[in-house]
Amino acid sequence: MSDEAQTIPGLGAPADTEWETVVGLEVHAELATATKLFSASPNRFGGEPNTHIDPVSLGLPGSLPVLNEKAVELAIRVGLALNCRIQPSVFARKNYFYPDMPKDFQISQYDQPINVDGWLELPSGKRVGIERAHLEEDTGKTVHIGGGGRIHEAGYSLVDYNRAGVPLIEIVGHPELRSAEEARQYVSELRSILVAVGASDGKMEEGSLRVDCNVSVRPVGSDRLGTRCEIKNVNSLRSLGRAVEYEARRQIDLLTSGQPVEQQTRHWNEDDGRTHALRSKEEDYDYRYFPEPDLLPLDPSTEWVEQIRHALPSLPRDRRLGLAEAAPSVDIDHIALAVERSMDDLALAAISGGGAAERVMTHIVQNLADGSGELAPESLADLVGMEEAGDLTATQAKKVLAVLVEGGGSPQDAAQTLGFEAMGIGELESLVDNLIAEHSDEWSRYCDGDNKLTGFFVGQVMKATKGRADGKAVTQLLNSRRG
Amino acid sequence: MTAVEIAAAVRSGQRSARSVVDEHLDVIVGGDADIHAFNLVAAAQARVRADEIDGAVAAGRDPGPLAGVPVALKDNLCTRGLATTCSSRILEGWTPPYDATVVEQLHNAGAVVVGKTNMDEFAMGSSTENSAFGPTRNPCDTSRVPGGSSGGSAAAVAAGFAPVALGSDTGGSIRQPAALCGVVGVKPTYGLVSRYGLVAFASSLDQIGPFTTTVADAAAVLDVIGGPDARDSTSISEPQPPVSHTLADGVDGLRVGVLTELSGNGIALDVAARLQAAVGALESAGARVAEASVPAAVYGLSAYYLIAPAEASSNLARYDGVRYGLRVDGPSTPDMNTATRSAGFGDEVKRRIMIGTYALSAGYYDAYYGKAQKVRTLIINDFASVWEQFDLLVSPTSPTTAFPLGERTTDPMAMYMSDVCTVPVNLTGQAAMSVPYGVGDDGLPVGVQIMAPALGEPVMFRAAAVLEASL
């Protein structure tokens, strides 16, 4: 084994090597403030270009930043929700030239960020470490005109500074994710938390949530990290999964063919489904960070932090735990889905109102669309009760539910309106007994063990009841009559 | 007439603001061709403003404590609708859409802006020779520099173009030209005057202050421009007592230290003699004078010439040709940035951007910028212990009187030494001012620097008034 191979995990590994993907994510989320991080211009998506601007967000000579207190509060909410330590922090200037950055430096936080050392729990129960979650300002947007919108072929470029100075929180996770799927779960969970605490709208499609992923690979069992590449331009959960998978594959192919992975910043191209090299480590900027002299150090009082902590809403993880406790037999994915869709309050209320947990959760996950949260939990509980009593079939219950979501009312009334009037067990019994008498031949064959005749009898019952009977209940009844 | 006299006359209706302004504009027209104090004279605008003030007086309203007082503004203070150049080609064609806080305050106090004054480009220099528009000359001797970087403002007041001018002081840029031109110049406590609208050179050091011919005028202006401003996060949030009210309180019993590190080595003998005379005057007025030592002060210049360029390298990044000012086209955006900055900045600005960029670079930060910040802390601590024993400190403002034009332009180190007495106070954020105190052997003005702890302006002005009266 060469020296190089000893220092690079997996270099020249045999084709049958089992690989592990290592992912660490940096997520930028726009904070949902009314105004920008350092000025009074509105923080609003869209708008005519260069209308949400002022001397400060344009970085005009002589302008000075003034910190937005609401942004700090939202950052602290995020820090608390991610189990971070909230500490005194310092703003720093990150210096590099870019046309959409008005001052040619970005005000960010560097060696003393506001939130450090937290963790986030995935629905699976796995905890992922959060290194830091710091405040910084967003840049403007450059539009390249001509040449199909590509920078190198463009005739000219236009810059829109509406977004410049919008508050961001950058959440840096430890490289503890081990697959594309875990990376997706992490971002999904993080987004739910950001939305739950009111810090961000979490819209990846509008760029309010942006993900940079650091990907490396190593043979399973290796305790050293491989060389990582940072992937930019990942704009949806779907792209995230695809980009991580592609990049891991690319790195594995390099290593197995004996080529080391070069540390690079790469760009995900949604159209060709590949990542492309943007710049190597050597070409990286020297940001020349230093403390921002125009702003004072930020030192939120303990009282303020505690006040924010007490006002925090319950977080997705707690809500999952709560629902899982009320519905212990229900699959964790369904629990997570219900919480993600903010249907957990309805589920909990229906269950505590007497609805059988599994049936309640089936309706929540399969039969109710987002925004059905206004359905009265008692109605859902009653509906489930009718199913349990055999008064409604699953198919009927779904139809009743649709009526309830549409216009409210009680499930009993809705069932009646739909013609699903209650069919008591007594009615069903007499019907079945009549059928047995009418079809004595078939019955004796059935009693001799010809189970194919189950279908015949159920079909007869359905025909007689125009589908009102519960097939399952009929089968049970036939069985018990057979003795 | 002093600013205080003008304001009294205009407020009482004895004189019209218009006549005051016209008179000063005439002096400017007659004299500025030789001095070049101004980059821009806003004659028409000044007359309109003067008429407004006269209208207010006629209507029985009080235009404010600086009613009708002509004011010249250093050309790094943003003025809505008036070009603001920082004496640099890079801001060619840019007109700010807003007024600096101090400009608003002056306006609200009834002052009349008569023009924008020449300066070293982006306030980098000590002679006003680093201006893209040519040097300013010292009205006391036009073969000499006025000092800098606020040389245009100092010269404007010395030449009688305006009784009041504002400058900015990052390492002595108000006090040194005030000394060289024989006028009063004040660098207030960092945070006392809002920096909003002052085009930044070195944000942690910059402070705006007045030039005037009298101590009382300086006090009157400081009382107008000092105070909290929500637009500047480094502004001191508590209002301060006015300095004008206690001007006449004298120095009896005050403990005054002669700062040895800034008063011996490298100070011209005639300048040192004037300092001794000033110390004598303070003693005669009842001050208890002793030698004071701030050992770390000797490192002030070295720390300053790393911290100031480091901040400047970042503050001046925005002049990239994208949004305003000069643009020199190139095949790509980085090429355009480079071409613009190469053509737009003068040599001294480029030199400092390079020094500052280097001082902040990965691998050098700790040795340069980091070390300089530690020295800064050391100087702050040294001064803090001196303030336990003294109420005020004195030193020369400048090691020499005004030097000839061209003498130091090819020797940056000699030029930087001009700031040796003034720089320490910018690093600490304390208050300091220069008061003219006679002339040197060459017949040119000598200034005495009075230093006070943070927010010590009232006491500092009392000593300045005593010195002024003793001449």
Coordinates of N, CA and C in Angstrom, one line a residue, chain B residues 295-416:
Chain B
P295 N 3.2 54.7 28.9 CA 4.3 54.1 28.2 C 3.9 53.5 26.8
A296 N 2.7 52.9 26.8 CA 2.4 52.2 25.5 C 2.0 53.2 24.4
A297 N 1.9 54.5 24.7 CA 1.5 55.5 23.7 C 2.5 55.5 22.6
V298 N 3.8 55.2 22.9 CA 4.8 55.2 21.8 C 4.5 54.2 20.7
Y299 N 3.7 53.2 21.0 CA 3.4 52.2 20.0 C 2.1 52.6 19.2
G300 N 1.5 53.7 19.6 CA 0.3 54.1 19.0 C 0.3 54.2 17.5
L301 N 1.4 54.8 17.0 CA 1.5 55.0 15.5 C 1.5 53.7 14.8
S302 N 2.3 52.7 15.3 CA 2.5 51.4 14.7 C 1.1 50.7 14.7
A303 N 0.4 50.7 15.8 CA -0.9 50.0 15.9 C -1.9 50.7 14.9
Y304 N -1.8 52.0 14.9 CA -2.8 52.8 14.1 C -2.6 52.5 12.6
Y305 N -1.3 52.4 12.2 CA -1.1 52.2 10.8 C -1.3 50.7 10.4
L306 N -1.8 49.9 11.3 CA -2.3 48.5 10.9 C -3.8 48.5 11.0
I307 N -4.3 49.0 12.1 CA -5.8 49.0 12.3 C -6.5 49.8 11.3
A308 N -6.1 51.1 11.1 CA -6.8 51.9 10.2 C -6.8 51.4 8.7
P309 N -5.6 51.0 8.2 CA -5.6 50.4 6.9 C -6.5 49.1 6.8
A310 N -6.4 48.3 7.8 CA -7.2 47.1 7.8 C -8.7 47.4 7.6
E311 N -9.2 48.3 8.4 CA -10.6 48.7 8.3 C -10.9 49.3 7.0
A312 N -9.9 50.2 6.5 CA -10.1 50.9 5.3 C -10.2 49.9 4.1
S313 N -9.4 48.9 4.2 CA -9.3 47.9 3.0 C -10.7 47.3 2.8
S314 N -11.5 47.1 3.9 CA -12.8 46.6 3.9 C -13.8 47.7 3.5
N315 N -13.7 48.9 4.2 CA -14.6 50.0 3.9 C -14.6 50.4 2.5
L316 N -13.4 50.4 1.9 CA -13.3 50.9 0.5 C -13.5 49.9 -0.6
A317 N -13.9 48.6 -0.2 CA -14.1 47.6 -1.2 C -15.3 47.9 -2.0
R318 N -16.3 48.6 -1.5 CA -17.6 48.9 -2.2 C -17.4 49.7 -3.4
Y319 N -16.2 50.4 -3.6 CA -16.0 51.3 -4.7 C -15.5 50.4 -5.9
D320 N -16.4 49.6 -6.5 CA -16.1 48.6 -7.4 C -16.6 48.8 -8.8
G321 N -17.2 50.0 -9.0 CA -17.7 50.3 -10.4 C -19.1 49.7 -10.7
V322 N -19.7 49.0 -9.7 CA -21.0 48.3 -10.0 C -22.1 49.3 -9.8
R323 N -22.2 50.0 -8.7 CA -23.4 50.7 -8.3 C -23.3 52.3 -8.5
Y324 N -22.2 52.9 -8.3 CA -22.1 54.3 -8.4 C -20.7 54.8 -8.6
G325 N -20.5 56.0 -8.9 CA -19.1 56.5 -9.1 C -18.5 56.1 -10.4
L326 N -17.2 56.1 -10.4 CA -16.5 55.8 -11.7 C -16.6 54.3 -12.1
R327 N -16.7 54.1 -13.4 CA -16.6 52.7 -13.9 C -15.7 52.7 -15.1
V328 N -14.7 51.8 -15.0 CA -13.8 51.6 -16.2 C -14.1 50.2 -16.7
D329 N -14.7 50.1 -17.9 CA -15.1 48.7 -18.3 C -14.0 47.8 -18.5
G330 N -14.3 46.5 -18.4 CA -13.3 45.4 -18.7 C -14.1 44.2 -19.2
P331 N -13.4 43.2 -19.7 CA -14.0 42.1 -20.3 C -14.8 41.2 -19.3
S332 N -14.5 41.3 -18.0 CA -15.3 40.5 -17.1 C -15.6 41.4 -15.9
T333 N -16.4 41.0 -14.9 CA -16.7 41.8 -13.8 C -15.4 42.0 -12.9
P334 N -14.6 41.0 -12.6 CA -13.4 41.2 -11.9 C -12.4 42.2 -12.6
D335 N -12.4 42.1 -14.0 CA -11.5 43.0 -14.7 C -12.0 44.4 -14.6
M336 N -13.4 44.6 -14.6 CA -14.0 45.9 -14.5 C -13.6 46.5 -13.1
N337 N -13.8 45.6 -12.1 CA -13.5 46.1 -10.7 C -12.0 46.6 -10.6
T338 N -11.1 45.8 -11.2 CA -9.7 46.1 -11.1 C -9.4 47.4 -11.8
A339 N -9.9 47.5 -13.1 CA -9.7 48.7 -13.9 C -10.2 49.9 -13.2
T340 N -11.4 49.8 -12.6 CA -12.1 50.9 -12.0 C -11.2 51.4 -10.8
R341 N -10.8 50.4 -10.0 CA -10.1 50.8 -8.7 C -8.7 51.3 -9.0
S342 N -8.1 50.7 -10.1 CA -6.8 51.2 -10.5 C -6.8 52.6 -10.9
A343 N -7.8 53.0 -11.7 CA -7.9 54.3 -12.2 C -8.5 55.3 -11.2
G344 N -9.3 54.8 -10.3 CA -10.1 55.7 -9.4 C -9.4 56.1 -8.1
F345 N -8.5 55.2 -7.6 CA -7.8 55.5 -6.3 C -6.5 56.1 -6.6
G346 N -6.0 57.0 -5.7 CA -4.7 57.5 -5.8 C -3.7 56.6 -5.0
D347 N -2.4 56.9 -5.1 CA -1.4 56.1 -4.6 C -1.5 55.8 -3.1
E348 N -1.8 56.8 -2.3 CA -1.8 56.6 -0.9 C -2.9 55.7 -0.5
V349 N -4.1 55.9 -1.1 CA -5.2 55.0 -0.9 C -4.9 53.5 -1.2
K350 N -4.3 53.4 -2.4 CA -3.9 52.0 -2.8 C -2.9 51.4 -1.8
R351 N -1.9 52.3 -1.4 CA -0.9 51.8 -0.4 C -1.6 51.2 0.8
R352 N -2.6 52.0 1.3 CA -3.2 51.6 2.6 C -4.1 50.4 2.4
I353 N -4.8 50.3 1.2 CA -5.6 49.1 1.0 C -4.7 47.9 0.9
M354 N -3.6 48.0 0.3 CA -2.7 46.9 0.3 C -2.1 46.5 1.7
I355 N -1.8 47.5 2.4 CA -1.3 47.2 3.8 C -2.4 46.5 4.6
G356 N -3.6 47.1 4.5 CA -4.7 46.6 5.3 C -5.1 45.2 4.9
T357 N -5.1 44.9 3.6 CA -5.5 43.6 3.1 C -4.5 42.6 3.6
Y358 N -3.2 43.0 3.5 CA -2.1 42.1 4.0 C -2.3 41.8 5.5
A359 N -2.6 42.9 6.3 CA -2.7 42.7 7.7 C -3.8 41.8 8.2
L360 N -4.8 41.7 7.3 CA -6.0 40.8 7.6 C -5.9 39.4 7.0
S361 N -4.8 39.2 6.2 CA -4.8 37.9 5.4 C -4.6 36.7 6.3
A362 N -5.1 35.6 5.8 CA -4.9 34.3 6.5 C -3.4 34.1 6.7
G363 N -3.0 33.8 7.9 CA -1.5 33.6 8.2 C -0.8 34.8 8.7
Y364 N -1.4 36.0 8.5 CA -0.7 37.2 8.9 C -1.6 38.0 9.9
Y365 N -2.8 37.6 10.0 CA -3.8 38.3 10.9 C -3.3 38.4 12.3
D366 N -2.8 37.3 12.9 CA -2.4 37.3 14.3 C -1.2 38.2 14.5
A367 N -0.2 38.2 13.5 CA 1.0 38.9 13.7 C 0.8 40.4 13.5
Y368 N -0.2 40.8 12.7 CA -0.4 42.2 12.4 C -1.7 42.8 13.0
Y369 N -2.8 42.5 12.4 CA -4.1 43.1 12.9 C -4.3 42.7 14.4
G370 N -4.2 41.4 14.6 CA -4.4 40.9 16.0 C -3.5 41.5 17.0
K371 N -2.2 41.6 16.7 CA -1.2 42.2 17.6 C -1.5 43.7 17.8
A372 N -1.9 44.4 16.7 CA -2.2 45.8 16.8 C -3.4 46.0 17.7
Q373 N -4.4 45.1 17.7 CA -5.5 45.3 18.6 C -5.1 45.1 20.0
K374 N -4.1 44.2 20.3 CA -3.6 44.0 21.6 C -2.9 45.3 22.1
V375 N -2.1 45.9 21.2 CA -1.5 47.1 21.6 C -2.5 48.2 21.9
R376 N -3.6 48.2 21.1 CA -4.6 49.2 21.3 C -5.2 49.0 22.8
T377 N -5.4 47.7 23.1 CA -5.9 47.5 24.5 C -4.9 47.9 25.5
L378 N -3.7 47.7 25.3 CA -2.6 48.1 26.2 C -2.6 49.6 26.4
I379 N -2.8 50.3 25.3 CA -2.8 51.8 25.4 C -4.0 52.3 26.1
I380 N -5.2 51.6 25.9 CA -6.4 52.0 26.6 C -6.2 51.8 28.1
N381 N -5.6 50.6 28.5 CA -5.3 50.3 29.9 C -4.4 51.3 30.5
D382 N -3.3 51.7 29.8 CA -2.3 52.7 30.3 C -3.0 54.0 30.5
F383 N -3.8 54.4 29.6 CA -4.5 55.7 29.8 C -5.4 55.6 31.0
A384 N -6.1 54.5 31.1 CA -7.1 54.4 32.2 C -6.4 54.6 33.6
S385 N -5.2 54.1 33.7 CA -4.5 54.3 35.0 C -4.1 55.7 35.2
V386 N -3.7 56.4 34.1 CA -3.3 57.8 34.2 C -4.5 58.6 34.6
W387 N -5.7 58.3 34.1 CA -6.9 59.1 34.4 C -7.3 59.0 35.9
E388 N -6.6 58.0 36.6 CA -6.9 58.0 38.1 C -6.2 59.2 38.8
Q389 N -5.1 59.7 38.1 CA -4.3 60.7 38.7 C -4.5 62.1 38.1
F390 N -5.0 62.1 36.9 CA -5.2 63.4 36.2 C -6.6 63.6 35.6
D391 N -7.0 64.9 35.5 CA -8.2 65.2 34.9 C -8.0 65.5 33.4
L392 N -6.9 66.0 33.1 CA -6.6 66.3 31.7 C -5.1 66.0 31.4
L393 N -4.8 65.8 30.1 CA -3.4 65.7 29.7 C -3.1 66.7 28.6
V394 N -1.9 67.1 28.5 CA -1.6 68.0 27.4 C -0.3 67.5 26.7
S395 N -0.2 67.9 25.4 CA 1.0 67.6 24.6 C 0.9 68.6 23.4
P396 N 2.0 68.6 22.6 CA 1.9 69.3 21.4 C 0.8 68.6 20.5
T397 N 0.2 69.3 19.6 CA -0.7 68.6 18.6 C 0.1 68.0 17.5
S398 N 1.1 68.8 17.0 CA 1.9 68.3 15.9 C 3.4 68.5 16.3
P399 N 4.3 67.6 15.9 CA 5.7 67.8 16.2 C 6.3 69.0 15.7
T400 N 5.7 69.5 14.5 CA 6.3 70.7 13.9 C 5.2 71.7 13.5
T401 N 5.6 72.8 13.0 CA 4.6 73.7 12.4 C 4.4 73.3 11.0
A402 N 3.6 74.0 10.2 CA 3.3 73.6 8.9 C 4.5 73.4 8.0
F403 N 4.6 72.3 7.3 CA 5.8 72.1 6.5 C 5.5 72.4 5.0
P404 N 6.5 72.7 4.2 CA 6.3 73.1 2.8 C 5.6 72.0 2.0
L405 N 4.9 72.5 1.1 CA 4.2 71.5 0.1 C 5.3 70.7 -0.5
G406 N 5.0 69.4 -0.7 CA 6.0 68.5 -1.4 C 7.1 67.9 -0.5
E407 N 7.2 68.5 0.7 CA 8.4 68.0 1.5 C 8.3 66.6 1.8
R408 N 7.1 66.1 2.2 CA 7.0 64.7 2.7 C 6.2 63.8 1.7
T409 N 5.9 64.3 0.5 CA 5.0 63.5 -0.4 C 5.7 62.2 -0.8
T410 N 7.1 62.2 -0.9 CA 7.7 61.0 -1.4 C 8.2 60.2 -0.3
D411 N 7.9 60.6 1.0 CA 8.4 59.8 2.1 C 7.2 59.5 3.1
P412 N 6.5 58.5 2.8 CA 5.3 58.1 3.6 C 5.6 58.1 5.1
M413 N 6.8 57.5 5.5 CA 7.0 57.4 6.9 C 7.1 58.8 7.6
A414 N 7.8 59.7 6.9 CA 7.9 61.1 7.5 C 6.5 61.7 7.6
M415 N 5.7 61.4 6.6 CA 4.3 61.9 6.6 C 3.5 61.3 7.8
Y416 N 3.7 60.0 8.0 CA 2.9 59.3 9.0 C 3.3 59.9 10.4

